[in-house]
Coordinates of C-alpha atoms and ligand atoms in Angstrom, one line a residue:
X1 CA 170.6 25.1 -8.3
X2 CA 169.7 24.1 -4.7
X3 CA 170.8 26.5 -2.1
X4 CA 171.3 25.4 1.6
X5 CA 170.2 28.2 4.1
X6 CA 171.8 29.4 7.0
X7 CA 169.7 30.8 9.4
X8 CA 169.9 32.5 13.0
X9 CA 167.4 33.9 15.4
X10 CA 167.6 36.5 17.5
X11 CA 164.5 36.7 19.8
X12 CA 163.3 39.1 22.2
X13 CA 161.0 38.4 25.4
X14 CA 159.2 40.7 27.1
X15 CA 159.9 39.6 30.9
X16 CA 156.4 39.4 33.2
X17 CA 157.6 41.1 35.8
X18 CA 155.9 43.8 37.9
X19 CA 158.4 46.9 37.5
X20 CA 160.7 47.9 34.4
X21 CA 164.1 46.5 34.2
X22 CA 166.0 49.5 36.5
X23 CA 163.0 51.5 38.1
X24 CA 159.7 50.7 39.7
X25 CA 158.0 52.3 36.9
X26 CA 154.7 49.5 36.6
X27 CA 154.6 47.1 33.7
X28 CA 151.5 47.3 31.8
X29 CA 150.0 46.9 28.8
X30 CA 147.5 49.5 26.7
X31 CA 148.4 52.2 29.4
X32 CA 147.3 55.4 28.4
X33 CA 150.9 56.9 26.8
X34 CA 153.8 58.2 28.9
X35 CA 152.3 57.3 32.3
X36 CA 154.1 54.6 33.1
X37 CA 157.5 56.7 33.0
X38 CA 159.7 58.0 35.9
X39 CA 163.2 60.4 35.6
X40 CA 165.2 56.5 35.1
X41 CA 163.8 55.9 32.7
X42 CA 163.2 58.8 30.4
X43 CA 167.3 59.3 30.8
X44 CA 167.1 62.5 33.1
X45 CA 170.0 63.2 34.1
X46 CA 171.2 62.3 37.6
X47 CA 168.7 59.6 37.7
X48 CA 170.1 56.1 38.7
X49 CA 168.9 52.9 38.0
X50 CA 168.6 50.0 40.1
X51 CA 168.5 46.4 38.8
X52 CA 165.4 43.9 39.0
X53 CA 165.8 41.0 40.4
X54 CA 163.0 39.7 39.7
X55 CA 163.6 39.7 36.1
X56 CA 167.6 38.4 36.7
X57 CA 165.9 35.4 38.6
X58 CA 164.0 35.0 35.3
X59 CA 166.9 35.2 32.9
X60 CA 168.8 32.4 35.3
X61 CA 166.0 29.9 35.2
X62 CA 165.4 29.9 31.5
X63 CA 169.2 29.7 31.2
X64 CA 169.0 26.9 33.4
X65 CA 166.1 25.0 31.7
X66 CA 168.3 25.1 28.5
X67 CA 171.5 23.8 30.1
X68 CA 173.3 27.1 29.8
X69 CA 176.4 27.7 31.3
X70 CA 175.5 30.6 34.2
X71 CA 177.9 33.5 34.4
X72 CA 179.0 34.1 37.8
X73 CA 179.9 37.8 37.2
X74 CA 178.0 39.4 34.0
X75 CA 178.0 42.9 33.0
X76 CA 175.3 45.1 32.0
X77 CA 176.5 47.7 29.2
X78 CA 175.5 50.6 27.4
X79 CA 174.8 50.2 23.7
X80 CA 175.3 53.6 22.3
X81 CA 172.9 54.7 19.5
X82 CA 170.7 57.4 18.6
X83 CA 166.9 57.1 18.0
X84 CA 163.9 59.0 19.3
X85 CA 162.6 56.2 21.6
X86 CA 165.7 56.3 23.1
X87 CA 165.4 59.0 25.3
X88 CA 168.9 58.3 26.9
X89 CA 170.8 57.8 23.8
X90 CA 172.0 54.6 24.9
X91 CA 170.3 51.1 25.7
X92 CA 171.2 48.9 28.5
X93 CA 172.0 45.3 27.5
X94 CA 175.0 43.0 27.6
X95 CA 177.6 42.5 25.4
X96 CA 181.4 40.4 26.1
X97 CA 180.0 39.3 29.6
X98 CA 176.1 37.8 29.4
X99 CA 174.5 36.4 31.7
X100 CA 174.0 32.8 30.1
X101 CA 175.8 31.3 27.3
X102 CA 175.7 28.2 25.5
X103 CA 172.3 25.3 26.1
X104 CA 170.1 24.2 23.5
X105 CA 166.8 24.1 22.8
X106 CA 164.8 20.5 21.3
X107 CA 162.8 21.0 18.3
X108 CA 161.1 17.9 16.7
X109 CA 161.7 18.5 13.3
X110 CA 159.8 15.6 11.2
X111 CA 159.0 13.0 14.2
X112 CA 163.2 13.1 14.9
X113 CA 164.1 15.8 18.4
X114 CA 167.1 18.4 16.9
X115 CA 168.8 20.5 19.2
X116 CA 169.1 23.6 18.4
X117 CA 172.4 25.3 19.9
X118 CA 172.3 28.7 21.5
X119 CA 175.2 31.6 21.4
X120 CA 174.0 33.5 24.3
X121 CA 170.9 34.7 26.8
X122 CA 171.0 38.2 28.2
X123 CA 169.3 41.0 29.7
X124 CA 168.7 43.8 28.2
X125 CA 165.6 47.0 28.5
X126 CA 163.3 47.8 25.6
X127 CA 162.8 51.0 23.7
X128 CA 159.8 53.2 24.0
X129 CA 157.4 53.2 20.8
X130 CA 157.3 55.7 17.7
X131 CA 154.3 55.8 16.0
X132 CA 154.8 58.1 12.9
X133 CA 154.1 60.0 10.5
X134 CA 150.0 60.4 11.3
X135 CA 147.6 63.4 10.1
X136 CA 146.8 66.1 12.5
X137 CA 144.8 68.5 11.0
X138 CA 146.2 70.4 8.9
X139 CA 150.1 68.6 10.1
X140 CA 152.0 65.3 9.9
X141 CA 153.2 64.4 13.5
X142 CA 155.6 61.8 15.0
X143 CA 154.6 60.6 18.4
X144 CA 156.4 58.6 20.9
X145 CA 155.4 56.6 23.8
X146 CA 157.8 55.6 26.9
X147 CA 155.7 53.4 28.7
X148 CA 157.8 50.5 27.2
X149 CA 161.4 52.1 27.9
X150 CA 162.7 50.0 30.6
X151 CA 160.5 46.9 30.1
X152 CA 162.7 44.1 30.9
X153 CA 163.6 41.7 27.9
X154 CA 165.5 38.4 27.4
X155 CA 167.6 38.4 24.2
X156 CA 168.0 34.7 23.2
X157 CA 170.5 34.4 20.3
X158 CA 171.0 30.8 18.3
X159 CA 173.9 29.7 16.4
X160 CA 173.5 29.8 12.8
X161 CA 172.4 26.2 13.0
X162 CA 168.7 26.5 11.8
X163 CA 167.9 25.3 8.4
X164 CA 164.5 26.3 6.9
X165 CA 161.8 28.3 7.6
X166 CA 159.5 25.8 9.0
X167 CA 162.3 24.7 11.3
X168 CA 162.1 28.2 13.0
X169 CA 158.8 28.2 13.2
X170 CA 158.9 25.1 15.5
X171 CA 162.0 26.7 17.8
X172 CA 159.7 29.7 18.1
X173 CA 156.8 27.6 19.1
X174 CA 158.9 25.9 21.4
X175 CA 160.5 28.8 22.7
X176 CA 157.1 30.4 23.5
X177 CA 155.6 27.1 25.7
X178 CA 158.7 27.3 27.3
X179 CA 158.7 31.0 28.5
X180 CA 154.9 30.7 29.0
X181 CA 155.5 27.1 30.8
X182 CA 158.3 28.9 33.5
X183 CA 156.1 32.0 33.8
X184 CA 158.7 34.4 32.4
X185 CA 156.4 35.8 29.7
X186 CA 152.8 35.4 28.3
X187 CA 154.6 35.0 24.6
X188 CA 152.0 37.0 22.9
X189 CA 153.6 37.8 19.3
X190 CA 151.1 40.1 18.6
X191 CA 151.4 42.1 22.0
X192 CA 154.9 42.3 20.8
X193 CA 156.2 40.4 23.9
X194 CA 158.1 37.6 21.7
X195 CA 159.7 38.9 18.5
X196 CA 162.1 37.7 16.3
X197 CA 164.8 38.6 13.6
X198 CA 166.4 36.5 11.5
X199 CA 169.5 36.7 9.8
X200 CA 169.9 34.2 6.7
X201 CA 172.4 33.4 4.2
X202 CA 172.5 30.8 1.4
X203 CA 175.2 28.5 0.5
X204 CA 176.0 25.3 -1.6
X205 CA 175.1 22.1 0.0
X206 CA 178.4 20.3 1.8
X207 CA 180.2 23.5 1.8
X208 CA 180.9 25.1 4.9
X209 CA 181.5 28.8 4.1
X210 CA 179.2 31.1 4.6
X211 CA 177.7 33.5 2.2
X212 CA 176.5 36.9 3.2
X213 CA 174.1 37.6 5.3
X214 CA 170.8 39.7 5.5
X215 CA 168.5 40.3 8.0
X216 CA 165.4 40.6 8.6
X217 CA 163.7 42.9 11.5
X218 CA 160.5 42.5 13.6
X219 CA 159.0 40.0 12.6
X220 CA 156.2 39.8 15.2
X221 CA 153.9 36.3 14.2
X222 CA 155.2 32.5 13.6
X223 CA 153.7 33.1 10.4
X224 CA 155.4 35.7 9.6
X225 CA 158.9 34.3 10.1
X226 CA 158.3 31.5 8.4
X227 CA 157.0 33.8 5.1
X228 CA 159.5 36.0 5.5
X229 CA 162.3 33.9 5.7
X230 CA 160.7 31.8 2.7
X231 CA 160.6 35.1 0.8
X232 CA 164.4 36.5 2.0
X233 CA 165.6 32.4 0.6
X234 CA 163.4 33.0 -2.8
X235 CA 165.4 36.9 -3.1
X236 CA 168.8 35.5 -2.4
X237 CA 168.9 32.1 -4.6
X238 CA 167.5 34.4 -7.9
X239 CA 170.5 36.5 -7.5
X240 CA 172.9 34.1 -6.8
X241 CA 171.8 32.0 -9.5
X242 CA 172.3 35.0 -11.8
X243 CA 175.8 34.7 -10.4
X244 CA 174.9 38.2 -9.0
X245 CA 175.6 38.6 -5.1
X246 CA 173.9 38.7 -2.4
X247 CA 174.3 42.7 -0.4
X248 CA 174.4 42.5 3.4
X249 CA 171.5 44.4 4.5
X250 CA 168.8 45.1 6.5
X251 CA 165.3 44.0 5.8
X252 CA 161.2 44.5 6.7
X253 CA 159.1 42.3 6.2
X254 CA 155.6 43.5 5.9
X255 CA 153.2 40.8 6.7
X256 CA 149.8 42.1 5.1
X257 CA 151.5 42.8 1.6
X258 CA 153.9 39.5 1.9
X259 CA 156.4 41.7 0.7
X260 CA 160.2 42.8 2.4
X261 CA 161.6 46.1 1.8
X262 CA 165.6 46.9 2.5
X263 CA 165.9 49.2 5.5
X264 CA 169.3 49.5 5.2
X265 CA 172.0 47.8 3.6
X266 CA 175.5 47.3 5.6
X267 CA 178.6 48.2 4.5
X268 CA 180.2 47.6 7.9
X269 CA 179.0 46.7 11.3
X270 CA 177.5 49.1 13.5
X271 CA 179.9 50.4 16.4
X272 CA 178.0 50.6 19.5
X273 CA 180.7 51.8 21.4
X274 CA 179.2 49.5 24.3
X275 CA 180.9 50.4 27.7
X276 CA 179.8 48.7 31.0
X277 CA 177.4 51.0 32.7
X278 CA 179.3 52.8 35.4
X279 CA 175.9 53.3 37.7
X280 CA 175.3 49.1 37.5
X281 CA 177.3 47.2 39.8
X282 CA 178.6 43.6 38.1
X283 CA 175.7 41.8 38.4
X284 CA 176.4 38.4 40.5
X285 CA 174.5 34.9 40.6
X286 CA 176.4 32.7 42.8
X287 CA 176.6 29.2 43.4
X288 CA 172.9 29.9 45.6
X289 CA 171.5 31.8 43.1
X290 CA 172.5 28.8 40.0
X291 CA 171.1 26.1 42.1
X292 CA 168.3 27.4 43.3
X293 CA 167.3 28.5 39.9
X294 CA 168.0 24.6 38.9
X295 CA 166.1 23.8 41.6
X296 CA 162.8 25.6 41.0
X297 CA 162.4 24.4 37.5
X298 CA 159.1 22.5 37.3
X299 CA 159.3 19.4 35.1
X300 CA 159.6 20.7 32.0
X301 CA 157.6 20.7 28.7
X302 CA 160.0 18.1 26.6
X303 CA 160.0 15.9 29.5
X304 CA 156.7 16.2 30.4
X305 CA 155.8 15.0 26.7
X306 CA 158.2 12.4 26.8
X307 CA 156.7 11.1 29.8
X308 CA 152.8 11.3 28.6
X309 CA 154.0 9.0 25.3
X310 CA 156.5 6.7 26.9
X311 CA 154.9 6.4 30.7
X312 CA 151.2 6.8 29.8
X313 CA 151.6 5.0 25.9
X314 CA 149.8 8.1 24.4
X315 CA 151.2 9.1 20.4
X316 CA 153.4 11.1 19.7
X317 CA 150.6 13.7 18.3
X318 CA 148.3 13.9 21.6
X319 CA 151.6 14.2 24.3
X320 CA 152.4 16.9 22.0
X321 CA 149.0 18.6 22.2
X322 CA 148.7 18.1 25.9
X323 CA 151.9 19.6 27.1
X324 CA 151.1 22.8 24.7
X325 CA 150.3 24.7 27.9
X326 CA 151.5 23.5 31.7
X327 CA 147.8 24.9 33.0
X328 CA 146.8 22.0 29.7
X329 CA 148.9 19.4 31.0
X330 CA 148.6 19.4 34.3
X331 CA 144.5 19.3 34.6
X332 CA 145.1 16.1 32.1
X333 CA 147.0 14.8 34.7
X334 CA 144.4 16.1 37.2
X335 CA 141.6 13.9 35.5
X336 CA 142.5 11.2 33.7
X337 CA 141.3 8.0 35.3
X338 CA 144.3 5.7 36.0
X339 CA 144.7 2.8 33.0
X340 CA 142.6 5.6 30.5
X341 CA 145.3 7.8 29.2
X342 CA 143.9 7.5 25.9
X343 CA 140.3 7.7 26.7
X344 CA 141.1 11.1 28.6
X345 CA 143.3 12.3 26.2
X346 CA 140.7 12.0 23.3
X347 CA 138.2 13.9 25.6
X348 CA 140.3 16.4 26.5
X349 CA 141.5 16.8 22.7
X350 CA 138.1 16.4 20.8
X351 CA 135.7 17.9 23.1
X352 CA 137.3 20.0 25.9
X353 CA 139.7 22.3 23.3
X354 CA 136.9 22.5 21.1
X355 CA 134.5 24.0 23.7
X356 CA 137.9 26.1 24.8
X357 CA 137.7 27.3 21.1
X358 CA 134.6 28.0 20.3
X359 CA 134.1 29.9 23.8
X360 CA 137.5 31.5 23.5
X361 CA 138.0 30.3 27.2
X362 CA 141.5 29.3 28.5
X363 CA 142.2 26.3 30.2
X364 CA 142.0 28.5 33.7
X365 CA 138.5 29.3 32.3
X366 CA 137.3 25.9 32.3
X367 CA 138.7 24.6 35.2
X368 CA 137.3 27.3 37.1
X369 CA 133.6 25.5 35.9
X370 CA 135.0 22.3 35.6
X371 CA 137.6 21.3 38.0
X372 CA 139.8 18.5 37.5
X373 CA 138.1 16.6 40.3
X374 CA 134.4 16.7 38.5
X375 CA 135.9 16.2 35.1
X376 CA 137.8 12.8 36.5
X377 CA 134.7 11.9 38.0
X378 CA 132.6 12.3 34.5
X379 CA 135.8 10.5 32.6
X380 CA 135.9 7.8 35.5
X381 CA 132.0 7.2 34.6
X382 CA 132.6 7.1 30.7
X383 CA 135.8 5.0 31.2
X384 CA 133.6 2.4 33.4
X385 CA 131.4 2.4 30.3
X386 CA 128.5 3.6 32.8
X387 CA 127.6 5.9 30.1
X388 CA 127.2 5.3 26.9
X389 CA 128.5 7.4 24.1
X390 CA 125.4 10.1 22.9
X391 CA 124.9 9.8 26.8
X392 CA 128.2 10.5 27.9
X393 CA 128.0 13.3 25.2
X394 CA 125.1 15.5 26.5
X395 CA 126.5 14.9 30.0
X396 CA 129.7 16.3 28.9
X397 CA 127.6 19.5 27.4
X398 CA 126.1 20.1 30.8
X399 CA 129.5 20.4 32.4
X400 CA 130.6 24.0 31.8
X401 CA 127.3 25.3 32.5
X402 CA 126.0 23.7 35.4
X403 CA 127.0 22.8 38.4
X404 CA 127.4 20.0 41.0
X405 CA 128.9 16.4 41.3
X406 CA 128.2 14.1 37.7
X407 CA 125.4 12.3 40.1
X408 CA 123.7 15.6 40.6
X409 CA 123.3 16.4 36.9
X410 CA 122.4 12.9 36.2
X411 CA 119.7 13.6 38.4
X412 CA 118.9 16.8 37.4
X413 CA 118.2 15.9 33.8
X414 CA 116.7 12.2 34.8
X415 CA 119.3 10.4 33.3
X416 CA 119.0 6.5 33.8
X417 CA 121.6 4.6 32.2
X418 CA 120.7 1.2 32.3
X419 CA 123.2 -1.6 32.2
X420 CA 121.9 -4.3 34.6
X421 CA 121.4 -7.6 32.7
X422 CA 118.0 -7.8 34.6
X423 CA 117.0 -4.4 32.9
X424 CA 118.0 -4.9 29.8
X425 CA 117.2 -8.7 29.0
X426 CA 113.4 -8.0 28.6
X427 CA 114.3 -5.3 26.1
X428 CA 116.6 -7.6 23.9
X429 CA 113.7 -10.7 24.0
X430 CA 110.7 -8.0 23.1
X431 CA 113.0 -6.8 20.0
X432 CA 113.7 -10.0 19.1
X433 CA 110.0 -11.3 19.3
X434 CA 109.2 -7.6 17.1
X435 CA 111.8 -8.9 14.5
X436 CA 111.5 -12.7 14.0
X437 CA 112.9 -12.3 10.4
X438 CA 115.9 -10.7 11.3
X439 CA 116.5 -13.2 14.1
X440 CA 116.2 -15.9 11.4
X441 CA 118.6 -14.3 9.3
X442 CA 120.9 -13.9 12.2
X443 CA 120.2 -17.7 13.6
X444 CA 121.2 -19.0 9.8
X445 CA 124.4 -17.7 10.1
X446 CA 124.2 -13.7 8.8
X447 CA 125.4 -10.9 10.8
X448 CA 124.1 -7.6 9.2
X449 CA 120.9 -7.7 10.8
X450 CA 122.5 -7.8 14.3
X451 CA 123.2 -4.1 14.6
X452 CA 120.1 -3.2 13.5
X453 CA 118.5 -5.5 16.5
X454 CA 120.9 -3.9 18.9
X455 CA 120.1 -0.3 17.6
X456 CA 115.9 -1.4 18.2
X457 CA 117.3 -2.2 21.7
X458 CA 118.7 1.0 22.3
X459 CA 115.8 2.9 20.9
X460 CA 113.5 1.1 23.5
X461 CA 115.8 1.7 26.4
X462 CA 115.3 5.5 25.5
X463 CA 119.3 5.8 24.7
X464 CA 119.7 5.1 28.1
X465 CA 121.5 1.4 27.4
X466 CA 124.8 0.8 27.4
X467 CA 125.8 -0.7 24.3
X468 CA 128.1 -3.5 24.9
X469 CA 125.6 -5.0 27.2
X470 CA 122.9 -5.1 24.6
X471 CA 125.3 -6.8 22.1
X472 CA 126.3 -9.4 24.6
X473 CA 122.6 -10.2 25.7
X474 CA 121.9 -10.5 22.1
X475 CA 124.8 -13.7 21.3
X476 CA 123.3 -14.9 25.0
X477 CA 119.4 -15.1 23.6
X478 CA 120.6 -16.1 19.6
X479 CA 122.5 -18.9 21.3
X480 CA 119.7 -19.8 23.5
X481 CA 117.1 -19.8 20.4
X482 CA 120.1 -21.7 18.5
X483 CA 118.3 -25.0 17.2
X484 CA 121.7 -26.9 18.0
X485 CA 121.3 -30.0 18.5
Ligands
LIG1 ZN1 160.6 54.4 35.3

C-alpha cells in the first residue's frame, strides 16, 4: 500500500567564525592535526571556557531571519557521553533553554512556497575527528584529531513536517543560501560544515499517529539525503507491508555503495544526563542584542527573489537562479540596464555562469575582471541593440581577459558596428542589384528569400550590421521598387 512519510532534519552548521566556540583556539580548515588545540579545549582540567560572541551574534540573526522567537536567558549545558573525540567526556550544547525556538523556513515545493516549521536553533561545539582503524606497518591504529573540538555549530531542528525526500533536499538547499547569504557559514557539505540527519517514519495517509522512527546519521551531500531517505522509505514500507514492524534504530548511510547499515538500534532513549555548565554564565541577548540582530539582516534571499519576479517581471526560474548566491544577485543588480531585466538576466544565466563554470571561478572571481560597472556598460550596448548578436558575443569573450572600458576593446579589436541608415543603405541596394531574382520573388508577394537578402547584407558589412536595421532598409527599398500603381 502507499505509505506517508514523516520526516525531520536535524542539521548542523559549522559557524565562520575566527576562534572555537569557548577558546581562541583559530578556526581552520586542513590544519596539520592537533594544532589548532589549547588546555579548553582538549578538557584539561582547570581550564575554563569563555563564550563567543561572535558566533551567539550569528545564532541570533539566523534566528531572526526565520522569525524565531529569541530567548532572552538560554543556557548552555553539558551533554554527557563517552567517545574518543570527546576528550572532556561531555559536549557543550543546549537542551530545555535554546537560544531560538520556533520560525520557519520557505521551500518552493512544485511552483507553490511551504513553510517549513522549526522546533528549535541552538548552539552547540563540535567533536574532534577519529579516523580509524588504518595500517601501520605491521599495526592497526585509531587516530584522532582535535582541531575540530570547539568549532562553533548551529543545530537547526525541524518539526516532523517534511514529507519526501526531494522536499529535504530543497530545505537543505535553502538552508545553505541562507547561511552562506548571512555569512554564518560557507555551507560546504563536503567540508563537513552543513550536515544532516534525518529521522523518518511511515504511516497511513490521513492518519495522524506516528509510527516508529529511524534515523539516519551523517549524511554529508544533498544527494545523499535525498538517496538515503529514498532508501530508509523503500526498507520501512517492505516490512510494514509484510505486517512486520518497523525497529527504532540508528542508521548509516554510505553514499558510494547506495547502501545503509544499522549502527545501532534503540531500545530506549539515550540519557545525557545534560546539566547546565557551571563555568558558563546564562547566556543573555536582550532587547539590544534582538533588534539589532533584526536590524542587520540584509534583504533576504526569498524576498530578494520575490522582488526580481514580481518588481523586475523575471520567471520564476531565473529569480530563482539569480538569488542562488547574494555576491550572484547583487552584481545582477549591479548591471542590469534599467527596463532590461530579462536581457541581463539571460546574459548573466547563459553566458556569465557558464564561463563561471567552465573556469571554476566564483562570482568574486569575475567581478574582480569584470566589474559590475563595465559589465552594465557592455549590457547597456547590447540592450541599445548597438551590437549585434555574434558581435555582442565575441565582445562578451574579451571581457574576462582583457581590460578597459567596452569602447577600448572595441577599439582594440577594430570593431565597427554599423547601424547608420547612411552606412548601411548602399549595402542593402548593391545586394539587391546582386540578386534581382530574389527581389522578384520578394516583390511578387514571397517572403523566404528576404532572410537570405538580409543575411547577403550582413556578410557585406563584415558582421559588423545591426540586424534590425538591414531588415527595415530592406521593406524601405522593396516598397520603393514596388510597381504600385
Ligand atoms: Zn582551544
Amino acid at each position: 500500500m502507499a505509505w506517508e512519510p514523516v520526516i525531520g532534519l536535524e542539521c548542523h552548521v559549522q559557524l565562520r567564525t575566527r576562534t572555537k566556540m569557548f577558546c581562541g583556539c583559530p578556526v581552520a580548515f586542513g590544519s596539520e592535526p592537533n594544532t589548532n588545540v589549547c588546555p579548553v579545549c582538549l578538557g584539561l582540567p582547570g581550564a575554563l571556557p569563555r563564550t563567543n560572541a561572535a558566533a551567539v551574534a550569528h545564532a541570533l540573526r539566523l534566528g531572526a531571519a526565520l522569525g524565531c522567537r529569541l530567548r532572552e536567558h538560554s543556557v548552555f549545558a553539558r551533554k554527557n557521553y563517552f567517545y574518543p573525540d570527546m576528550p572532556k567526556n561531555y559536549q557543550v550544547s543546549q537542551y530545555d533553554r535554546p537560544l531560538c525556538e520556533g520560525g520557519a523556513l520557505s521551500v518552493t515545493v512544485e511552483g507553490a512556497a511551504r513553510a517549513v516549521r522549526l522546533t528549535r536553533i541552538h548552539l552547540e561545539e563540535d567533536a574532534g575527528k577519529s579516523f580509524h582503524p588504518e595500517r601501520h606497518g605491521d599495526r592497526r591504529l585509531s587516530r584522532v584529531d582535535f582541531n575540530r573540538a570547539g568549532v562553533p555549530l548551529l543545530e537547526l531542528v525541524t518539526e516532523p513536517v517534511l514529507r519526501s525526500p526531494e522536499e529535504c533536499a530543497l530545505f537543505l538547499s535553502a538552508l545553505r543560501r541562507l547561511v552562506r547569504w548571512l555569512g554564518l557559514s560557507d555551507g560546504d557539505m563536503e567540508k563537513g560544515q552543513l550536515r544532516c540527519d534525518a529521522n523518518v517514519s511511515l504511516r497511513t495517509p490521513g492518519t495522524a499517529r506516528l509510527g516508529t522512527k529511524t534515523e539516519i546519521k551523517n549524511l554529508n551531500s544533498i544527494k545523499a539525503v535525498e538517496r538515503g531517505l529514498r532508501a530508509e522509505i523503500a526498507r520501512q514500507a517492505v516490512l510494514l507491508d509484510a505486517g512486520e514492524r518497523v525497529v527504532q534504530a540508528t542508521l548509516l548511510y554510505d553514499a558510494d555503495q547506495d547502501r545503509l547499515a544499522v549502527m545501532r538500534t534503540k531500545e530506549q532513549a539515550h540519557d545525557y544526563r545534560y546539566f547546565p555548565d557551571p563555568d558558563l554564565p546564562v547566556l543573555e541577548a536582550d532587547e539590544a542584542a534582538r533588534t539589532h540582530a533584526l536590524a542587520s539582516l540584509p534583504e533576504l534571499p526569498w524576498a530578494r527573489e520575490a522582488r526580481f519576479r514580481d518588481a523586475l517581471g523575471l520567471p520564476a526560474y531565473d529569480a530563482a537562479v539569480l538569488t542562488e548566491s547574494r555576491e550572484l544577485s547583487e552584481y545582477f543588480e549591479a548591471s542590469a540596464p534599467p527596463a532590461h531585466a530579462k536581457l541581463a538576466s539571460n546574459w548573466v544565466m547563459n553566458e556569465v555562469l557558464r564561463v563561471l563554470k567552465e573556469r571554476s571561478w566564483d562570482v568574486g572571481d569575475w567581478a574582480v575582471r569584470v566589474p559590475a560597472a563595465r559589465f552594465a556598460d557592455f549590457l547597456g550596448r547590447v540592450a541599445a541593440r548597438e551590437l549585434p548578436g555574434p558581435v555582442a558575443k565575441q565582445v562578451f569573450s574579451w571581457l574576462p581577459d582583457e581590460s578597459g572600458p567596452v569602447s577600448e576593446i572595441l577599439a582594440r579589436h577594430g570593431v565597427v558596428v554599423a547601424s547608420g541608415d547612411d552606412e548601411l543603405r548602399p549595402l542593402v541596394r548593391a545586394v539587391m542589384d546582386e540578386q534581382p531574382a530574389a527581389v522578384a520573388q520578394l516583390l511578387a508577394g514571397e517572403e523566404k528569400p528576404f532572410g537570405f537578402l538580409v543575411g547577403q547584407a550582413m556578410k557585406k558589412s563584415g558582421g559588423q550590421a545591426v540586424p534590425e536595421v538591414l531588415r527595415r532598409l530592406l521593406r524601405e527599398e522593396l516598397a520603393a521598387r514596388s510597381p504600385r500603381p
